[in-house]
Tab-separated table of C-alpha atoms in Angstrom:
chain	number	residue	atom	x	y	z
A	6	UNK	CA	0.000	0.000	0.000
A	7	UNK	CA	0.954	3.168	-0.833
A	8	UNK	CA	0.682	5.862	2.058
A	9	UNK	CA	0.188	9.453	1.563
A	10	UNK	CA	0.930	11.496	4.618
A	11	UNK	CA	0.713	15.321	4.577
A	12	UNK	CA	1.817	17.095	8.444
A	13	UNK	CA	1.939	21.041	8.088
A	14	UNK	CA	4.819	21.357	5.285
A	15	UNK	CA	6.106	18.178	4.761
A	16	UNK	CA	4.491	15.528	2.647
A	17	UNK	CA	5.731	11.605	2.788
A	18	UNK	CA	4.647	9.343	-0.157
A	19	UNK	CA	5.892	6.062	0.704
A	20	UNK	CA	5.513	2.451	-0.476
A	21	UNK	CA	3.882	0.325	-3.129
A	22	UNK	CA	0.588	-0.335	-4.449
A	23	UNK	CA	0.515	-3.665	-4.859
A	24	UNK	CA	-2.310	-3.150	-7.148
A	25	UNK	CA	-0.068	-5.314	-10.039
A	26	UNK	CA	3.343	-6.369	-9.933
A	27	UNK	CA	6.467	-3.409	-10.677
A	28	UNK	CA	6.132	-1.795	-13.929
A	29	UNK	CA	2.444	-2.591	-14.469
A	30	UNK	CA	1.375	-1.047	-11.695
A	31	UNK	CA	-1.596	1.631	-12.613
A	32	UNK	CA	-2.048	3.145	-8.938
A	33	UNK	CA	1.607	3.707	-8.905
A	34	UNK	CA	2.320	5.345	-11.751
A	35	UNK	CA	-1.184	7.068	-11.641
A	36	UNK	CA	0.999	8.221	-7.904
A	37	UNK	CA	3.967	9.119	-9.522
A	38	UNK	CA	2.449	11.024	-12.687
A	39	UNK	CA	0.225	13.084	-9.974
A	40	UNK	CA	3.179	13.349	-7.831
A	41	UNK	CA	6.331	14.376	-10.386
A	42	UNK	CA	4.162	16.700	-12.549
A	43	UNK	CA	3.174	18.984	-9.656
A	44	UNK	CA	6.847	18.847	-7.842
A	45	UNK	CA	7.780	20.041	-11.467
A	46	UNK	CA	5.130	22.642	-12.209
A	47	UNK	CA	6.271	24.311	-8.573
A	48	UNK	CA	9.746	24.250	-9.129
A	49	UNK	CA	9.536	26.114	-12.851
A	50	UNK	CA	7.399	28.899	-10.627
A	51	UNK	CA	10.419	28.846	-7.853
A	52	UNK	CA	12.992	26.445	-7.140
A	53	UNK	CA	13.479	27.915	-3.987
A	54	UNK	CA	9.678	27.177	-2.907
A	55	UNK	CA	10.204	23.329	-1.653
A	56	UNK	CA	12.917	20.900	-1.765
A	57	UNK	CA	12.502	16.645	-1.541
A	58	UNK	CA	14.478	13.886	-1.126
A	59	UNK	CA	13.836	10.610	-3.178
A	60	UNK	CA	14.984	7.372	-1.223
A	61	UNK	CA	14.272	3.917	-1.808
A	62	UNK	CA	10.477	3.590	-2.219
A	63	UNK	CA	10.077	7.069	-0.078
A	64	UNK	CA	9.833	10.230	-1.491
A	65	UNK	CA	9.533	13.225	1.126
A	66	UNK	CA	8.344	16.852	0.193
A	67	UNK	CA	9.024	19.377	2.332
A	68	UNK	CA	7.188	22.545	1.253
A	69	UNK	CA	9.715	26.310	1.938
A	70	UNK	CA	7.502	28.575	0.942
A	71	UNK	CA	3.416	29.520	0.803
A	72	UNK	CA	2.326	31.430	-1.619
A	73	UNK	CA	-0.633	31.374	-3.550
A	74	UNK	CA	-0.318	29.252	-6.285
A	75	UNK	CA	2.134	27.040	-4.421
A	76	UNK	CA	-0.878	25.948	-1.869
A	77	UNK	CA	-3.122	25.745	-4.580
A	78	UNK	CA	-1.061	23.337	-6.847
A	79	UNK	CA	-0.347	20.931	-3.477
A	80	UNK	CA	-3.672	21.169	-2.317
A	81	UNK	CA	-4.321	20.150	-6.098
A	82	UNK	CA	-2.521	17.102	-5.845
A	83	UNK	CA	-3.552	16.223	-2.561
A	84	UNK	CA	-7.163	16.272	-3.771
A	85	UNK	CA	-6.086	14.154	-7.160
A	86	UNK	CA	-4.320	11.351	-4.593
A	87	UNK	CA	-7.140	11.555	-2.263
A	88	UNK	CA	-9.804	10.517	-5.506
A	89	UNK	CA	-6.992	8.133	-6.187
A	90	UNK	CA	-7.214	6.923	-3.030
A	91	UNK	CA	-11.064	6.517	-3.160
A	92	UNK	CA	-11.242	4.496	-6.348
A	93	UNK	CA	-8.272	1.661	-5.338
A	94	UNK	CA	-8.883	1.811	-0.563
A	95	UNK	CA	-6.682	-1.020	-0.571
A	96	UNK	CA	-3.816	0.518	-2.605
A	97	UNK	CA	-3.045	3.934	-1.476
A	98	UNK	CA	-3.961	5.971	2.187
A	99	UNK	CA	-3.867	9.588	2.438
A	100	UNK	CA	-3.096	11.212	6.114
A	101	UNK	CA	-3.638	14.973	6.343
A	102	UNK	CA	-2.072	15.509	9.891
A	103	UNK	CA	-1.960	19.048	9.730
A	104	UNK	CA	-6.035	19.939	9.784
């Protein structure tokens, strides 16, 4: 399972979906397409505005500055893996910690 955990400015995506094995995986890469294309929109706007870390099935987000459009495009992804989340329960958890 993946798990989705987002505490004030810091957002941990860890694990695997197990939804189908590596490299066929559709809730992973649905995960990672959500995931990578909004770290990459925010970091064309300012590359000072968060920094992450990838490790071995763990990716961590921590989020340096708020501005407008920064909340708006992590609250955007938030909502995408939270839908995510709803259509495939047993394959990916999101935590908001911070509400």
């Amino acid at each position: 399972m993946i798990r989705v955990v987002k505490k004030n400015n810091k957002i941990t995506i860890k694990g695997h979906a197990c939804y189908d094995e590596y490299g066929k995986d559709i809730v992973c890469a649905s995960v990672s397409s959500i995931v990578i294309t909004t770290v990459n929109g925010i970091l064309e706007i300012d590359r000072e505005s968060l920094k992450y870390v990838e490790e071995k099935d763990i990716l961590t987000i921590e989020i340096l500055k708020d501005n407008e459009i920064i909340i708006k495009l992590i609250d955007n992804m938030m909502n995408l893996l939270t839908e995510l989340s709803s259509n495939y329960p047993k394959n990916i958890e999101i935590r908001k910690e911070d509400e």
